[in-house]
Structures are given as C-alpha cells and as structure tokens.
Short mmCIF file of C-alpha atoms and ligand atoms in Angstrom, two decimals:
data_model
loop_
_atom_site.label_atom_id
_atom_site.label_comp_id
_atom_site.label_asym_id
_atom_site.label_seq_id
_atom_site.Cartn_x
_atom_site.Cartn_y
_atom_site.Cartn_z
CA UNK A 221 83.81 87.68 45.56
CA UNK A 222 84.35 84.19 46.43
CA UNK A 223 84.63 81.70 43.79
CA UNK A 224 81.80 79.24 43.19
CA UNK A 225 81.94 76.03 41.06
CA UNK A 226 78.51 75.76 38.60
CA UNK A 227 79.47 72.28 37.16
CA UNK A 228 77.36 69.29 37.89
CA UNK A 229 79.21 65.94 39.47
CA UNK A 230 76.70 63.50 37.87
CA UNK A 231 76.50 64.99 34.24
CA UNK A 232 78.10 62.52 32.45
CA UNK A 233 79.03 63.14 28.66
CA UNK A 234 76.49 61.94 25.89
CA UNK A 235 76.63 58.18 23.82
CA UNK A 236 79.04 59.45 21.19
CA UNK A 237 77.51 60.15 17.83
CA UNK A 238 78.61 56.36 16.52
CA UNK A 239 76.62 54.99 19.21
CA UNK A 240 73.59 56.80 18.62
CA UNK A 241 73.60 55.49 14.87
CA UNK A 242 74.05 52.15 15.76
CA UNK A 243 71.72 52.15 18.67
CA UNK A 244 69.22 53.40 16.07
CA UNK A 245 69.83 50.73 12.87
CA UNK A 246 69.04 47.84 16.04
CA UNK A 247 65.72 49.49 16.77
CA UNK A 248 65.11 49.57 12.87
CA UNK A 249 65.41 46.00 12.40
CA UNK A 250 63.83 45.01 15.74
CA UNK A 251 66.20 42.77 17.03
CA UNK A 252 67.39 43.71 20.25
CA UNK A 253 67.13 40.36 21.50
CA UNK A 254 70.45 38.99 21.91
CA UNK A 255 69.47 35.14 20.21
CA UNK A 256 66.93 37.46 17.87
CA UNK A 257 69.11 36.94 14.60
CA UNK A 258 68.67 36.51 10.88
CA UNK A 259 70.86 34.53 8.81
CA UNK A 260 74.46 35.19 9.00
CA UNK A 261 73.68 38.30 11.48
CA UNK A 262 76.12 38.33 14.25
CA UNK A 263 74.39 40.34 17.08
CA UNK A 264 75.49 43.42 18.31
CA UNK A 265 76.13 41.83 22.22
CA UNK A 266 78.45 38.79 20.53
CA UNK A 267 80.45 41.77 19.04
CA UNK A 268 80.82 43.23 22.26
CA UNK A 269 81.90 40.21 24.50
CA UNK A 270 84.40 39.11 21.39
CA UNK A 271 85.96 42.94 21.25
CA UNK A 272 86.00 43.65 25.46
CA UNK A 273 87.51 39.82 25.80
CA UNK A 274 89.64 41.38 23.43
CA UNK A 275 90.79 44.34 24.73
CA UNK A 276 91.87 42.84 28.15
CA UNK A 277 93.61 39.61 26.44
CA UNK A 278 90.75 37.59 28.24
CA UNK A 279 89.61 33.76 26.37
CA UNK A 280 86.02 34.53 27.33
CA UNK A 281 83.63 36.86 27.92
CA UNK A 282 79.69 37.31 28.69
CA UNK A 283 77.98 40.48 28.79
CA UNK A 284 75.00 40.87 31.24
CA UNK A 285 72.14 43.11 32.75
CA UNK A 286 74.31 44.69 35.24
CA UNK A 287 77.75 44.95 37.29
CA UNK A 288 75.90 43.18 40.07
CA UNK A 289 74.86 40.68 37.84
CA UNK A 290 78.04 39.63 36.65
CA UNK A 291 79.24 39.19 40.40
CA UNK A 292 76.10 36.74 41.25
CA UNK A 293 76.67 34.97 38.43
CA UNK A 294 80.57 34.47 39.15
CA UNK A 295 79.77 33.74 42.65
CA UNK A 296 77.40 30.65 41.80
CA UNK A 297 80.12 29.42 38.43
CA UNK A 298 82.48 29.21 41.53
CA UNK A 299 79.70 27.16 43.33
CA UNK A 300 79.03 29.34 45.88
CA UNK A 301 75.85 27.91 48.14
CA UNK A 302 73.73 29.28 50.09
CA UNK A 303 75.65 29.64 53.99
CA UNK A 304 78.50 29.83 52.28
CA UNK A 305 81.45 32.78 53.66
CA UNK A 306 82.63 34.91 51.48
CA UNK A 307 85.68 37.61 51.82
CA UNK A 308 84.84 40.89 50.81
CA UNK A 309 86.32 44.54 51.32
CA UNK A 310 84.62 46.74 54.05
CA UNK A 311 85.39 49.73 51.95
CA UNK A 312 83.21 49.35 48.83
CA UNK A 313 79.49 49.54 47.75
CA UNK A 314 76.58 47.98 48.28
CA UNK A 315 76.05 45.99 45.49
CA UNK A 316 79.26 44.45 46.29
CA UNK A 317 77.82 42.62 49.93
CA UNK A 318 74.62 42.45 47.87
CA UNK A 319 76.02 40.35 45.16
CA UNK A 320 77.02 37.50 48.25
CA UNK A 321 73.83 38.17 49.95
CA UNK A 322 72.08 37.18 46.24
CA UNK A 323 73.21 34.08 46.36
CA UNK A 324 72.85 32.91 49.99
CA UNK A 325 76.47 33.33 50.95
CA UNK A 326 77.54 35.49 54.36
CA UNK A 327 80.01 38.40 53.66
CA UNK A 328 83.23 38.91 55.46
CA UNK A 329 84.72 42.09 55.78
CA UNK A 330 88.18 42.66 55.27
CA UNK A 331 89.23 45.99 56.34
CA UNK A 332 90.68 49.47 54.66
CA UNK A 333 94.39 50.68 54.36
CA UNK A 334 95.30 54.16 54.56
CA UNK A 335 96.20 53.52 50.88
CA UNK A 336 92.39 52.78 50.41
CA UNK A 337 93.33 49.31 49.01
CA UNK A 338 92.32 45.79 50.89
CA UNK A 339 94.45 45.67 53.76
CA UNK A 340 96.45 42.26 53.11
CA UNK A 341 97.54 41.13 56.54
CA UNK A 342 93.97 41.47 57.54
CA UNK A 343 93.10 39.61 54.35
CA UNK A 344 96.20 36.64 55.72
CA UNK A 345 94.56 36.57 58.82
CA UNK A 346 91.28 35.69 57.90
CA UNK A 347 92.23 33.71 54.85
CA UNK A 348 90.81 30.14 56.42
CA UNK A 349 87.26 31.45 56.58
CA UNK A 350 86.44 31.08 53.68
CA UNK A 351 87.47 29.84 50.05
CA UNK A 352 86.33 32.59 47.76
CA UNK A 353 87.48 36.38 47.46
CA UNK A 354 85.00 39.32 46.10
CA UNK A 355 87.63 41.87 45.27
CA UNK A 356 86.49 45.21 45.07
CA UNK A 357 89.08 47.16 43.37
CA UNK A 358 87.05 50.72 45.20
CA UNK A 359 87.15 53.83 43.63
CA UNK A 360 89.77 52.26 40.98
CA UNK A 361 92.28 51.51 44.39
CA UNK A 362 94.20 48.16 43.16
CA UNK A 363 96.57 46.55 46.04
CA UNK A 364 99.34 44.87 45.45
CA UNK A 365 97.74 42.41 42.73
CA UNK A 366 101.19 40.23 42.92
CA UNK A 367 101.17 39.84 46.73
CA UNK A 368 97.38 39.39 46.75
CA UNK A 369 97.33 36.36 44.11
CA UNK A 370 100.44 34.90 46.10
CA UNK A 371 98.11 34.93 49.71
CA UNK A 372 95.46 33.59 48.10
CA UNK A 373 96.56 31.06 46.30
CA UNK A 374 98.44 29.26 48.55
CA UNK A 375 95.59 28.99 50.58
CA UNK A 376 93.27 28.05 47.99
CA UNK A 377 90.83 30.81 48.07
CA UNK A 378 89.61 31.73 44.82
CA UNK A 379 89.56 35.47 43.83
CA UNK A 380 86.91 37.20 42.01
CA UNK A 381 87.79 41.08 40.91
CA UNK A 382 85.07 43.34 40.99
CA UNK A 383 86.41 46.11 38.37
CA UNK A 384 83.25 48.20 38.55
CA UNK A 385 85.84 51.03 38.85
CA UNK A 386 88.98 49.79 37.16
CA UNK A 387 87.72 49.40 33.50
CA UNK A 388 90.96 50.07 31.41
CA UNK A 389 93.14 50.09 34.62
CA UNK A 390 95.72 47.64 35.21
CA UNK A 391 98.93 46.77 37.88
CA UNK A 392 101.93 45.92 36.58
CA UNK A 393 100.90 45.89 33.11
CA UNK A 394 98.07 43.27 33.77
CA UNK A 395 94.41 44.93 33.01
CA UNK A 396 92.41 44.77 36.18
CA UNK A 397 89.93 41.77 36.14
CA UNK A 398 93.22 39.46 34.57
CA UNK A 399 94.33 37.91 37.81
CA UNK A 400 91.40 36.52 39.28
CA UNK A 401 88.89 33.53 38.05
CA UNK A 402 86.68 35.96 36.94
CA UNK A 403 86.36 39.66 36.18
CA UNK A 404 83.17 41.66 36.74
CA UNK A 405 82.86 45.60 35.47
CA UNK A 406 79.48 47.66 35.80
CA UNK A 407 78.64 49.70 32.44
CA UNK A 408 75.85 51.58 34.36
CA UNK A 409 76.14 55.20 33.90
CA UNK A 410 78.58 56.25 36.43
CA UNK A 411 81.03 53.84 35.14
CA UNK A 412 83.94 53.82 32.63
CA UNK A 413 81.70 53.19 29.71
CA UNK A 414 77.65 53.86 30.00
CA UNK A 415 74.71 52.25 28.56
CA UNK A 416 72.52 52.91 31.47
CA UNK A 417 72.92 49.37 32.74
CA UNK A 418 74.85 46.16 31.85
CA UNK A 419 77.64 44.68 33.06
CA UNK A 420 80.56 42.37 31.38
CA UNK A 421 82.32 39.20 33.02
CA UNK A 422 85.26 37.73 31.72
CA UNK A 423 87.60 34.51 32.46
CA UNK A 424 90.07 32.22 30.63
CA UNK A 425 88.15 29.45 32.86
CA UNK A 426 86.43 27.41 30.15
CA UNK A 427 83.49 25.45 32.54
CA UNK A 428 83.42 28.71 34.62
CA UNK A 429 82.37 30.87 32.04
CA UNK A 430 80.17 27.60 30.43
CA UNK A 431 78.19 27.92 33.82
CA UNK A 432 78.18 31.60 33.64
CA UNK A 433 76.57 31.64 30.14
CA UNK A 434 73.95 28.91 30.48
CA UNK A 435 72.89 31.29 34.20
CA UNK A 436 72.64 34.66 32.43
CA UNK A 437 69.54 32.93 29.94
CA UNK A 438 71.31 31.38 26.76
CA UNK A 439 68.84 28.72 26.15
CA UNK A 440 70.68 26.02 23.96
CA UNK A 441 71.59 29.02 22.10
CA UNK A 442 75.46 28.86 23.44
CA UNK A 443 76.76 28.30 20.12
CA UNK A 444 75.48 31.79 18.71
CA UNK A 445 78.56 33.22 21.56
CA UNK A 446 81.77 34.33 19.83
CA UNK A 447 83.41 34.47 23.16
CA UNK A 448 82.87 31.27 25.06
CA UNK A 449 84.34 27.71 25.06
CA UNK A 450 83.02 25.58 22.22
CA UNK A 451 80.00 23.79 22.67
CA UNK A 452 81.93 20.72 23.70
CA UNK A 453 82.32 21.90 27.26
CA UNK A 454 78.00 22.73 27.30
CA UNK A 455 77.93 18.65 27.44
CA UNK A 456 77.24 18.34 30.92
CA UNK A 457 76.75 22.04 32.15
CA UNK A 458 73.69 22.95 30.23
CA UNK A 459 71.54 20.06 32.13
CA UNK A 460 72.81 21.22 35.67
CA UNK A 461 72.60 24.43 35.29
CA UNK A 462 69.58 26.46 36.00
CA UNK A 463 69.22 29.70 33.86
CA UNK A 464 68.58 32.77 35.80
CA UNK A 465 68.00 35.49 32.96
CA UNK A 466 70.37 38.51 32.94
CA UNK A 467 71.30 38.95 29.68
CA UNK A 468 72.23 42.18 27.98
CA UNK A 469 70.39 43.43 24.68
CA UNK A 470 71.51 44.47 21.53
CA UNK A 471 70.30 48.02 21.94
CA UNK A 472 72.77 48.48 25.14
CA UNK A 473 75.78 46.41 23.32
CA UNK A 474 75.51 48.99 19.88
CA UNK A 475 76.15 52.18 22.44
CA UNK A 476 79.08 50.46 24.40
CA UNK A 477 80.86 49.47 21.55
CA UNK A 478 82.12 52.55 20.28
CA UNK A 479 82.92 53.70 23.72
CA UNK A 480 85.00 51.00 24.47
CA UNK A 481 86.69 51.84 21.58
CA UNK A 482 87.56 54.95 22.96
CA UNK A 483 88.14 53.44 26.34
CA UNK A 484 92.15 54.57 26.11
CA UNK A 485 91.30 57.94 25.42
CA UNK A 486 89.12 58.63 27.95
CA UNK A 487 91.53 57.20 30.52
CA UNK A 488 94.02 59.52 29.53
CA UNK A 489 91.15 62.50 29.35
CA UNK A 490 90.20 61.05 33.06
CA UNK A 491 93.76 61.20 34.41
CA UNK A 492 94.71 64.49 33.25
CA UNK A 493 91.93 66.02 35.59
CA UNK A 494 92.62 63.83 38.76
CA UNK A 495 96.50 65.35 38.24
CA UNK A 496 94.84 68.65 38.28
CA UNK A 497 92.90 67.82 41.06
CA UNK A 498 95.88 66.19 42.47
CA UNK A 499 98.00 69.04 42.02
CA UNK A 500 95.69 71.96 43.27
CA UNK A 501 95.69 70.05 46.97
CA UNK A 502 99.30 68.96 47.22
CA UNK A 503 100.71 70.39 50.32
CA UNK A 504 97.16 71.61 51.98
CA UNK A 505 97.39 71.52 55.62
CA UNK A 506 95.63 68.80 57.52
CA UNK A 507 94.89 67.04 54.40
CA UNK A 508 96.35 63.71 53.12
CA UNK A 509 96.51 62.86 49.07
CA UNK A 510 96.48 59.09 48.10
CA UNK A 511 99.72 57.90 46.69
CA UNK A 512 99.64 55.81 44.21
CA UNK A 513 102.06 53.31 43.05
CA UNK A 514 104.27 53.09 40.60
CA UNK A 515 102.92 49.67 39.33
CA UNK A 516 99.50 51.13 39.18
CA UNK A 517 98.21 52.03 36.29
CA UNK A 518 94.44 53.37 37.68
CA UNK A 519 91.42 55.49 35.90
CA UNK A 520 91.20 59.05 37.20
CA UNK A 521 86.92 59.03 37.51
CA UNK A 522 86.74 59.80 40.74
CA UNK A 523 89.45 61.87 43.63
CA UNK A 524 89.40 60.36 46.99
CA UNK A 525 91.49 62.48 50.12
CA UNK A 526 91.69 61.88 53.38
CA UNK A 527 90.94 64.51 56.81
CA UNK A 528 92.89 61.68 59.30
CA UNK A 529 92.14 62.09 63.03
CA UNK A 530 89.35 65.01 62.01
CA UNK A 531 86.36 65.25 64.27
CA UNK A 532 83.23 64.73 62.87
CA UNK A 533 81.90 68.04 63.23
CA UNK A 534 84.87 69.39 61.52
CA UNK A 535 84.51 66.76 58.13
CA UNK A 536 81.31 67.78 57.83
CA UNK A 537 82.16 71.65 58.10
CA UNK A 538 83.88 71.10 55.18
CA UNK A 539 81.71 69.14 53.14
CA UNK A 540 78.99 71.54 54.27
CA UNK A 541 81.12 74.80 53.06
CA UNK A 542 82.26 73.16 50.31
CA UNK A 543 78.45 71.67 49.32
CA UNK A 544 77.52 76.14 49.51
CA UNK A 545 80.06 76.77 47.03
CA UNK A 546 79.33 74.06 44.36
CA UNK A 547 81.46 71.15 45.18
CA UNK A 548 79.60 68.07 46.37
CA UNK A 549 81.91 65.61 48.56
CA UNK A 550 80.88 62.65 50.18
CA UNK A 551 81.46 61.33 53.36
CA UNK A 552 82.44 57.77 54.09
CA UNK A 553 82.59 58.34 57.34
CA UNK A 554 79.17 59.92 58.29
CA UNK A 555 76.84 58.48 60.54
CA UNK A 556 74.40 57.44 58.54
CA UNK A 557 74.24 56.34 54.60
CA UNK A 558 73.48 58.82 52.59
CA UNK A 559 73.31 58.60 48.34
CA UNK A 560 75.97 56.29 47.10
CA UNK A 561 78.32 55.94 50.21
CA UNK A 562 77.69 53.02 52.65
CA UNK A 563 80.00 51.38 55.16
CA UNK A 564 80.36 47.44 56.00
CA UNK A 565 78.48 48.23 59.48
CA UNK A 566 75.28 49.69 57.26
CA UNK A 567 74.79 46.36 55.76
CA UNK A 568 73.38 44.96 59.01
CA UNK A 569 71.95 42.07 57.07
CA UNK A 570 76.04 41.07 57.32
CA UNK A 571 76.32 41.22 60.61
CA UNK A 572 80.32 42.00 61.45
CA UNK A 573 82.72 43.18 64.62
CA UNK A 574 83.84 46.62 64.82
CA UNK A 575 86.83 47.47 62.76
CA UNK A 576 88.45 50.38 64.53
CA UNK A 577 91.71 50.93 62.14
CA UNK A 578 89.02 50.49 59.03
CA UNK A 579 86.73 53.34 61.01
CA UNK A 580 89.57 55.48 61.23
CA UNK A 581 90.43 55.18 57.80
CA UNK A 582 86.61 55.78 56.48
CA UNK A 583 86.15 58.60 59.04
CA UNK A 584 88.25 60.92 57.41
CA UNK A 585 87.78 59.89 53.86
CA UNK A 586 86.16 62.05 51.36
CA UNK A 587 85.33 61.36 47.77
CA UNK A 588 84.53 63.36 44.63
CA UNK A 589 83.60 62.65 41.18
CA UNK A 590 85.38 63.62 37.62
CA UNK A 591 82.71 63.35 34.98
CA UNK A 592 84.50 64.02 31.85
CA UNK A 593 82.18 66.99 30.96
CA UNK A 594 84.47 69.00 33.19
CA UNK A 595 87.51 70.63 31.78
CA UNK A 596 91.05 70.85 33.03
CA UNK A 597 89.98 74.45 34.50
CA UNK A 598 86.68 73.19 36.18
CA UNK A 599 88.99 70.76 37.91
CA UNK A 600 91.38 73.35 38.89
CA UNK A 601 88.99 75.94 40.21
CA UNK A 602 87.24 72.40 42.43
CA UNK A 603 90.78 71.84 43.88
CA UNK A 604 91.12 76.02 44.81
CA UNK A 605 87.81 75.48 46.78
CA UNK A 606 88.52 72.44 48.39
CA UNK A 607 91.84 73.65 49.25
CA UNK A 608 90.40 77.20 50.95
CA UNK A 609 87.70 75.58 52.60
CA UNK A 610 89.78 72.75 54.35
CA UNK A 611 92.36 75.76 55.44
CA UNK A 612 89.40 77.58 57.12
CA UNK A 613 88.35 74.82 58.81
CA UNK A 614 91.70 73.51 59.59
CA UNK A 615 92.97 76.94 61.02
CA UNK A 616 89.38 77.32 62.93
CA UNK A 617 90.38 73.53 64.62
CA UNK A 618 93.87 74.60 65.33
CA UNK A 619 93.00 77.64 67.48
CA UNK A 620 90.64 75.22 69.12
CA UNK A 621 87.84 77.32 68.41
C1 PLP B 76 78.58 50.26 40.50
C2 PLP B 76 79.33 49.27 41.26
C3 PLP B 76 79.08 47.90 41.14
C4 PLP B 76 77.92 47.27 40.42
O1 PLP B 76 77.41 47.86 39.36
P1 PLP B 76 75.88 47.86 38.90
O2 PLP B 76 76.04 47.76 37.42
O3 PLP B 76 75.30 49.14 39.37
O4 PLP B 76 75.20 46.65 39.46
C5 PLP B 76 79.93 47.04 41.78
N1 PLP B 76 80.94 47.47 42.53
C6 PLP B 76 81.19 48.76 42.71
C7 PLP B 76 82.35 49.16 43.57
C8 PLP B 76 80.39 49.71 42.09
O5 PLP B 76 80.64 51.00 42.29
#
C-alpha cells in the first residue's frame, strides 16, 4: 500500500494554556484598549513591546495591528513619500511590495540567489536608485547580513528588515531585525508566534521610533510606552506627525506574551523537524537542498527545495502526486498565483523587467510548511513521499518519456 500523509500544513498548535488565562482576566476587566488603564495598571501591549525589545537587545519597540503595518509605518518614520523608489526582494510576499505601494513609493525588485537569499551584486548594481531597502528575510533565508550592511551603507541607503519569518533567528549571533533602522515581524497566525494578527517594530533610532509611535494612534498618550524614547524627543514629532491608527490591543498582547516566552523552545522544536525533513531528501536525484550557512542561525517553519532546470509540466507532476498523497507543496514558479505564493511579475501594479536568473531560480522552487503540531515521524514519513514521488518523476524525465 502506498504511504499517505493525514496531517494538515495549516493546523497550527493552540494559544498555550497561560495565554488563554490571561487573554481571559483582559476581557474581565474590559480593557483591551491599549491607553484603557486604571491607576498604576501597566497594559498588557506595554508589557509586550518592553519584553520583545527585550529579547532581541533592541532600545525600542511598538507593537501594531499587523506585520504589514509595521513595514508602512517604518517606511513613512524613514520619510518615505509618495513617488518615492524603494528596493525590495523579488522573492517574497505580497504584503512586502504592498507595504511600498501603501505609502506611495514604487518597488524595485532585486532578484533571487540559488541560496534563496537577496542576490547582493544585483542589490550593488542597483544601489543608486534608491535610498531605502525593504529586506525581506523570505522563508527565514538571511544573506550575508555583514556584507549587506557594508553595501548599503556606504551608499547611504537605509535598510529596513522585514523578519516576518526570522522571529528568534539571527546571523552571526545578531537576532534578525538588529542590523537595520528598523525591524518589522508579523504575529499573524502562520508566523513564529500567533495572535491572529499584530505585528511588532523595533529600532534603537530614538525620532524613528517617536514617528513610528505617534503613526500607529498614541494620542498624547506616548508617555504610557515602556519602550520608547522619553517624551522629550515627542517635542516636535507629535505636531508633524499625522496618526494613522494601527495599534495592537491588549487582548492580542496577553496571548503573545507567553509565547514569546517560549520563543527558544519552539525554535529548537521547529529545527529538529526541518533536519528531519532535511535529512529524508539528502541525496534525492534531481533535487537540490538549501545550504545554509554556518553564520546562520534560521527558524525551521517552513522547508524550501529546489527542481533546477525542471520543466514545468514535470514540477507540477510532482506537486500534483505529491498533493494525492497528502503533502501540499507550493509552487513559486507556476504560472499563475495561487494561495500564498506570488512572484515580483504578479504585482503588475510594480511594473518591472524580466529577471531571467531570478525566473530560473523561482521556477524550480518548491516550499512546504512545518506547523509544530507535526511530530518528528510526520516529518519523516513527508520527506519519504517527497523523496518517491520526485524519483518517479525524475526517472519518467530521464527516459524522456
Ligand atoms: C506574513 C508576511 C508579512 C506580513 O505579515 P502580516 O502580519 O500578514 O501583514 C510580511 N512579510 C512576509 C515575508 C510575510 O510572510
């Protein structure tokens, strides 16, 4: 009998029992407004910004409505205007292009390495377009953070890290979101940490994250932050700055902070599967693992491989075989968009030239998900699939039938 997988790829785990407490004493009281306090009450959402800034050595911290949220709102504290170009990564998702388009500004694509990182000597070439950076770190990919930061600066573009997939990663020792002016992660439920929706930003950048905090909807109310410059550096910034609500609530905040006090362990519970995952395809004909670097220290949540130089009809033979026997891959490279995967020439709003060595990259690549409710033998019996189904198809291309 052939082996079928029963698992689901979007059943994420539920808010740990701390969570659900805590979620429940805010809608006791009634409060979930984050400026909704009583007397020496420190809300639930100034907790959270004071122990994420925390946890990734960051000054400050805001926490908003969503991962998109937190890039608009670093794009316009960097004073991005509407016409404004803005360097972004082909490979990523939509909200990322979105985010620019938000604010007025005019995406330009960088393009894809094998590696599925930002491919830097694109990234040197097109360097004087622009003057800001949206970094997607996709699918928890981080380049070479060092030589990144060293391009960038010397021309004077600011870098913004979109960490939507690197929550608790880090290169070199350096948490992901560290390096740039700000750091933007997504806590929407396919994330690292879920409360639905919400988003965090973070920056050592005193005015920067002043801006940010008066945009997200603070009122005058910047002094109830525990995570933000002192009130000192409001002076000026709270009359200029318009205040385009995206706050988070105190409902959201009480379920991520217990998480993120887990955060470590569930990296670790993360990576073990992908180094199943890993494992179970090493060596599979016509199919190409990621390496990762040493100096990368990434979150497992999600496997990415690659079918190089595959023809279309044989990708999807695989994804289609797979699909019959439980497993659903996607497919960067398909034709059309289809669920979460998009490509930089489906965002025709951003108009952009071809990018043939970014094409050949996304044609072949194929992504799956690692919810945490799978166990080290769900993982392994996903690999054995994937692994006999790419053979068959492999074998079936090789004797050109
Ligand atoms: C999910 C995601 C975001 C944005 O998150 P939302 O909270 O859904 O707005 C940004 N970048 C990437 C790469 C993502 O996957």
């Amino acid at each position: 009998m052939t082996e079928k997988f029963t698992g689901s790829f979007t059943q994420q785990e539920p808010i740990p029992a701390e969570g659900i407490a805590a979620a429940n004493a805010v809608m006791q009281h009634g409060r979930l407004h984050r400026y909704n306090t009583v007397d020496g009450e420190v809300a639930e959402v100034a907790l959270l910004e004071e122990e994420f800034a925390a946890s990734v050595g960051a000054t400050y911290c805001l926490a908003v409505a969503s991962g998109g949220y937190a890039m608009t709102t670093a794009l316009r504290a960097c004073g991005v205007q509407h016409g404004d170009r803005v360097l972004t990564n082909a490979f990523t998702l939509a909200p990322v292009p979105g985010a620019i388009a938000a604010v007025g500004g005019v995406p330009v694509f960088v393009g894809v390495t094998e590696d599925l990182v930002i491919d830097l000597d694109d990234l040197a070439a097109k360097l004087d377009q622009s003057n800001v950076l949206l970094l997607s770190h996709m699918r928890g990919h981080i380049c070479d953070m060092d030589r990144l930061m060293t391009l960038c600066d010397a021309a004077n573009v600011t870098v913004i890290e979109d960490c939507a997939h690197t929550m608790g990663a880090h290169w070199n020792g350096v948490p992901s979101g560290r390096r740039g002016r700000f750091g933007c992660y997504s806590t929407q439920t396919y994330k690292h940490i879920n409360s639905g929706e919400g988003g965090l930003l973070i920056s050592d950048d005193a005015e920067g994250m002043a801006r940010a905090i008066m945009l997200s909807g603070s009122y005058m109310l910047f002094d109830r932050h525990r995570a933000a410059p002192p009130p000192a550096v409001f002076a000026q910034i709270k009359y200029e700055t318009p205040n385009i609500s995206g706050r988070m609530d105190n409902l959201r905040a009480a379920i991520l902070r217990p998480q993120l006090r887990d955060l470590q362990g569930r990296v670790q519970r993360w990576n073990a599967r992908y180094a199943v995952v890993e494992n179970g395809l090493k060596e599979t004909p016509g199919l190409r693992l990621v390496a990762r670097p040493a100096a990368e220290g990434f979150v497992g949540s999600s496997f990415q491989f690659l079918l190089p130089d595959w023809s279309a009809d044989a990708v999807a033979a695989v994804i289609d075989r797979c699909a019959r026997r439980g497993v659903t891959l996607k497919w960067f490279g398909g034709a059309e968009p289809a669920g979460f995967t998009s490509r930089y020439d489906s965002w025709r709003y951003a108009p952009s030239a071809p990018m043939p060595t970014t094409d050949r990259v996304l044609a072949g690549l194929v992504d799956l998900r690692l919810p945490l409710t799978f166990d080290l033998d769900d993982c392994a019996c996903i690999a054995r699939i994937i692994r006999a189904e790419v053979g068959t198809v492999f074998q079936a291309r090789s004797r050109g039938s």
